[in-house]
Coordinates of C-alpha atoms in Angstrom, one line a residue:
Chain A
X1065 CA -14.8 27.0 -6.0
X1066 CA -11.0 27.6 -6.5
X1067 CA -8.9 28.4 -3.0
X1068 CA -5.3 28.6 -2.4
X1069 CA -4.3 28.2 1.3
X1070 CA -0.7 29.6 2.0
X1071 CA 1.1 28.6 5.0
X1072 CA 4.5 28.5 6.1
X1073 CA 5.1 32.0 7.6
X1074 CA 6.3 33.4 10.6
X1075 CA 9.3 35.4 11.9
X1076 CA 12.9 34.4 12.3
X1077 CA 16.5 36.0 11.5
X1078 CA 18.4 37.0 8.5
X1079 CA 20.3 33.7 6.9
X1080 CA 17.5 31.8 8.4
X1081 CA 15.4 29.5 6.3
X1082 CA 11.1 28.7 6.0
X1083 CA 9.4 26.6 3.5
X1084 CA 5.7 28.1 2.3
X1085 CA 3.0 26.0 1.2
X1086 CA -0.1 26.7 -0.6
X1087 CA -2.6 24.4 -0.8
X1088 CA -4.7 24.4 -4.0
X1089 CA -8.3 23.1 -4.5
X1090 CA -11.3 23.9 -6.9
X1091 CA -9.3 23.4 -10.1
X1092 CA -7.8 20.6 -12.0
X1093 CA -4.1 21.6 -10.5
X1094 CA -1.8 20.1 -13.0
X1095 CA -3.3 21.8 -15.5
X1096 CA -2.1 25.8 -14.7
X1097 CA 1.0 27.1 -13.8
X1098 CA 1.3 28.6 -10.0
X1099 CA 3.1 31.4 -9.1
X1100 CA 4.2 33.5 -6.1
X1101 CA 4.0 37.3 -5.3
X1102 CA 5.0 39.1 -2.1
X1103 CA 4.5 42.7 -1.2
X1104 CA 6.6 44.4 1.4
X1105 CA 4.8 46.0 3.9
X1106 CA 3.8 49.5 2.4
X1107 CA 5.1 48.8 -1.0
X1108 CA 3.9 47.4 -4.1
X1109 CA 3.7 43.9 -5.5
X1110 CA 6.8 41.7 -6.8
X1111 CA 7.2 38.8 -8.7
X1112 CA 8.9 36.2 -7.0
X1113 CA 8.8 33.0 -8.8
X1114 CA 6.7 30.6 -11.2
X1115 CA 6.2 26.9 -11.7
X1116 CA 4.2 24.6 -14.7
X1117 CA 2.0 22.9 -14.3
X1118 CA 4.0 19.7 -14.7
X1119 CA 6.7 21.4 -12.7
X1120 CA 9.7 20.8 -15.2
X1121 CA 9.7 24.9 -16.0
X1122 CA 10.4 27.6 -13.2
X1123 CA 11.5 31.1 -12.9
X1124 CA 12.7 33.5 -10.6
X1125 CA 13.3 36.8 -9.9
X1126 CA 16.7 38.3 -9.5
X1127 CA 16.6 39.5 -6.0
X1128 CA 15.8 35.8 -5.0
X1129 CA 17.5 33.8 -7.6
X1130 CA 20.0 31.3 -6.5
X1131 CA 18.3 31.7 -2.7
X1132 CA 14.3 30.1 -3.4
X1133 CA 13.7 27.2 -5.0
X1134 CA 9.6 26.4 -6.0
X1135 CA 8.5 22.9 -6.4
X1136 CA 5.1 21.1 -6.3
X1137 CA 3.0 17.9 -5.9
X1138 CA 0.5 17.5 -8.0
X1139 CA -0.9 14.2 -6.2
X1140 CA -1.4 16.3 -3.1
X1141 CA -1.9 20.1 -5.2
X1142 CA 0.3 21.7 -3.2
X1143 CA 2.8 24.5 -4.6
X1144 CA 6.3 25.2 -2.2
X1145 CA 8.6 27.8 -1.9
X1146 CA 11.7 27.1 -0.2
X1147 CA 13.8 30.3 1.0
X1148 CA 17.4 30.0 2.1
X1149 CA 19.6 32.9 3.4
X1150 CA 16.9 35.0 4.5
X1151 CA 17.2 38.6 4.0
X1152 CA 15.5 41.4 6.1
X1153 CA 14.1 42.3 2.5
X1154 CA 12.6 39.1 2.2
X1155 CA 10.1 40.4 4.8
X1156 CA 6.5 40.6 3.1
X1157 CA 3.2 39.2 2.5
X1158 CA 3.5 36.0 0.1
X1159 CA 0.8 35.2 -2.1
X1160 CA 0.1 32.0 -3.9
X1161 CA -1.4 32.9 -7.2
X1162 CA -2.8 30.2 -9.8
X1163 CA -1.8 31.1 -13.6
X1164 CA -5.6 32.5 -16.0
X1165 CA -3.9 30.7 -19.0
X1166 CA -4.5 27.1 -19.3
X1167 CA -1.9 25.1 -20.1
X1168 CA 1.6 26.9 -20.7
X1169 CA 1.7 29.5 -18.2
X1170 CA 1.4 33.3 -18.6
X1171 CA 2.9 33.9 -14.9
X1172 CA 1.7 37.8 -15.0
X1173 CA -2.4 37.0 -15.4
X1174 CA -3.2 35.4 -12.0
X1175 CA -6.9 35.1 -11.5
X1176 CA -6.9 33.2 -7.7
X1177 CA -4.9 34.5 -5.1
X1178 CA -4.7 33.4 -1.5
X1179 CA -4.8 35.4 1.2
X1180 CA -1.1 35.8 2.2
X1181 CA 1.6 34.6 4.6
X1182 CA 4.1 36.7 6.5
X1183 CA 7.2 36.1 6.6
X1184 CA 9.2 39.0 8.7
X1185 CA 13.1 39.0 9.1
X1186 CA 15.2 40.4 11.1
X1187 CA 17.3 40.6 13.8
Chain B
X1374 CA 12.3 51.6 -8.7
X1375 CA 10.1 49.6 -11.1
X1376 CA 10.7 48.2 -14.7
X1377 CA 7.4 49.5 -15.6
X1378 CA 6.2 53.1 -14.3
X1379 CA 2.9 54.6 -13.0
X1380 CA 1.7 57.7 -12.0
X1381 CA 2.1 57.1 -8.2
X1382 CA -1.5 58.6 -7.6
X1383 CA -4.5 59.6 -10.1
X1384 CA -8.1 60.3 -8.6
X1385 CA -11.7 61.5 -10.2
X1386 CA -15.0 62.0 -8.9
X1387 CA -18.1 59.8 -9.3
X1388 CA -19.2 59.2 -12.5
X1389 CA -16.1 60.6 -14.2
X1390 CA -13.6 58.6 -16.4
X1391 CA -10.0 58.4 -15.3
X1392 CA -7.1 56.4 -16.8
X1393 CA -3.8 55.0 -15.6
X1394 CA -0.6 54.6 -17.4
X1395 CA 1.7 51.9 -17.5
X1396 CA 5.0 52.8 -19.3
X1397 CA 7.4 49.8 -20.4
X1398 CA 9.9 49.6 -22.9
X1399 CA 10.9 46.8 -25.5
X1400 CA 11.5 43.3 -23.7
X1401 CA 8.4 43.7 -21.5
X1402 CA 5.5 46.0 -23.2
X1403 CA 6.7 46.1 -26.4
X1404 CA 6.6 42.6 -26.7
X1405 CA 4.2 41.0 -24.1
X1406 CA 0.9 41.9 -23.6
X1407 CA 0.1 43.7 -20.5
X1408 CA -2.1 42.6 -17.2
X1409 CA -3.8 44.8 -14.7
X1410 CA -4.8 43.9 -11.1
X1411 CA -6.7 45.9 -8.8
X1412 CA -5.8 45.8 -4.8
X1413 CA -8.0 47.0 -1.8
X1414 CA -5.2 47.7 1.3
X1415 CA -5.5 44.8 3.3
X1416 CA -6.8 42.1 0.6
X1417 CA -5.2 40.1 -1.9
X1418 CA -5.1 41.8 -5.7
X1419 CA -7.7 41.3 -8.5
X1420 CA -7.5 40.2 -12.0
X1421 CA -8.9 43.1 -14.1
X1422 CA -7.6 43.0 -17.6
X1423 CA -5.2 40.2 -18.9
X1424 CA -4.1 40.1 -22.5
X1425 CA -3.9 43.8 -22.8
X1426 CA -7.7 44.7 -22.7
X1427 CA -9.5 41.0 -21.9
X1428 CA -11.8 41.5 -19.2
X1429 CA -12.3 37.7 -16.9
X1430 CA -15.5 37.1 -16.2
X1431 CA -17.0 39.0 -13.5
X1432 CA -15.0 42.4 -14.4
X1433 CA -17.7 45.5 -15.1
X1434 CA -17.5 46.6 -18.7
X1435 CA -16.6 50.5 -17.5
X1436 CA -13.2 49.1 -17.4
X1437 CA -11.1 48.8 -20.4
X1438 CA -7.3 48.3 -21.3
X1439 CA -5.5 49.0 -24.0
X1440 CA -1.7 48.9 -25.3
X1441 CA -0.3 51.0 -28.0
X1442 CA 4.1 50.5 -28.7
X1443 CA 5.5 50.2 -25.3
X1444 CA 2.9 52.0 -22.8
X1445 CA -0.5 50.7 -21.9
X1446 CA -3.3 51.7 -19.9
X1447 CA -6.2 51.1 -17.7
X1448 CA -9.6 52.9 -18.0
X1449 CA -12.4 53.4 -15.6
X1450 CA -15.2 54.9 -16.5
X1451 CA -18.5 55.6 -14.2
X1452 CA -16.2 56.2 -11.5
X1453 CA -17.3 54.6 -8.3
X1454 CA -16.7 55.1 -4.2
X1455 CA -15.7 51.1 -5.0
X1456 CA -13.2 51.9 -7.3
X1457 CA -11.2 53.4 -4.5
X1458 CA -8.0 51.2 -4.2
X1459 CA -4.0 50.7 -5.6
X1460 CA -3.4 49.5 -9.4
X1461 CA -1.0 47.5 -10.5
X1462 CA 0.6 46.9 -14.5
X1463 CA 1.9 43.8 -14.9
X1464 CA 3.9 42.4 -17.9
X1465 CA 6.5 39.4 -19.0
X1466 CA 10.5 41.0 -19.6
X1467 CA 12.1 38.6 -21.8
X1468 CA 15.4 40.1 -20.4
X1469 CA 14.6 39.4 -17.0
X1470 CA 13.0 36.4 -17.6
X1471 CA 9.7 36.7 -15.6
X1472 CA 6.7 39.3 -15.0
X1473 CA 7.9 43.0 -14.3
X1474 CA 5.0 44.5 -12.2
X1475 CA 4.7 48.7 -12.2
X1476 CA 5.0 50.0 -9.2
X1477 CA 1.7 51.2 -8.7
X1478 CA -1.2 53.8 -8.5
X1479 CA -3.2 54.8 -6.3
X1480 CA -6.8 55.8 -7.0
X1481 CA -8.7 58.2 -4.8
X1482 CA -12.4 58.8 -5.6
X1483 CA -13.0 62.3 -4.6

């Protein structure tokens, strides 16, 4: 059975940073890109940033471009998302999403999600 | 506002058919194929339809997707009390370089 585990969350204040962590099981890891999507609280879902499988290819979103930075260990299937200079509209739920596509990632078709993490800025 | 636009709400009774729009333009629809998730408030979305109309396993066959140019949509047909919940468009944007997600519609079963 494939679970993601997200954790890493919690409050602090803007230009503040947190390191998320999603811990991936069920799957042959390596195999599928991961990806990460937050939703602010009463808004819809956004993009934030996608890894390969091997880890050598990642993206990111404008509004967090230059700021995150996604990494992961495949010996220990864990996927990361470091945030620096925190902004209060960084505050949302952040999923860990595992790529449907096999292989060379899709980063839109997600087919496991995790539950979430919070992270909540401000001052 | 999103790269790729929904009607904010859309709603049906049981047993009707209803469909949702996703409208894009050329470096995201009219290039990429199109994904659709459905989300419960409170839970983590769902994979419906990836590849503009591939169901994953598990998915009812009373939905359906479909992409024609640069808008897509989402069917539902046999509309169920379940069915109740927000969707969500999703689809690459070679210009932004990632996936552009719509921003959303919300489905009431009257």
């Amino acid at each position: 059975e494939v679970q993601l585990l997200e954790s890493g969350g919690g409050s602090l204040q803007p230009g503040g940073s947190l390191r998320l962590s999603c811990a991936a099981s069920g799957f042959t890891f390596s195999n599928y890109a991961m990806s990460w999507v937050r939703q602010a609280p009463g808004k819809g879902l956004e993009w934030v940033s996608g890894i390969s499988g091997s880890g050598r290819i990642s993206f990111f979103a404008d509004s967090v471009k230059g700021r995150f930075t996604i990494s992961r260990d495949n010996i220990e299937n864990t996927v990361y998302l470091q945030m620096n200079s925190l902004r209060a509209e960084d505050t949302a739920v952040y999923y860990c999403a595992k790529d449907h596509s096999y292989g060379s990632g899709s980063y839109g078709a997600l087919d496991y999600w995790g539950r979430g993490t919070l992270v909540t800025v401000s001052s | 506002q999103s790269v790729l636009t929904q009607p904010p709400s859309a709603s049906g009774t049981p047993g009707q058919r209803v469909t949702i729009s996703c409208s894009g333009s050329s470096p995201n629809i009219g290039s990429n194929s199109v994904n659709w998730y459905q989300q419960v408030p409170g839970t983590a979305p769902k994979l419906l339809i990836y590849s503009n109309d591939q169901r994953p396993s598990g998915v009812p066959g009373r939905l359906s997707g479909s992409k024609s140019g640069t808008s897509a949509s989402l069917a539902i047909s046999g509309l169920q009390s379940e069915d109740e919940a927000d969707y969500y468009c999703v689809a690459w944007d070679d210009n932004l370089n990632g996936p552009v997600f719509g921003g959303g519609t919300k489905l009431t079963v009257l």
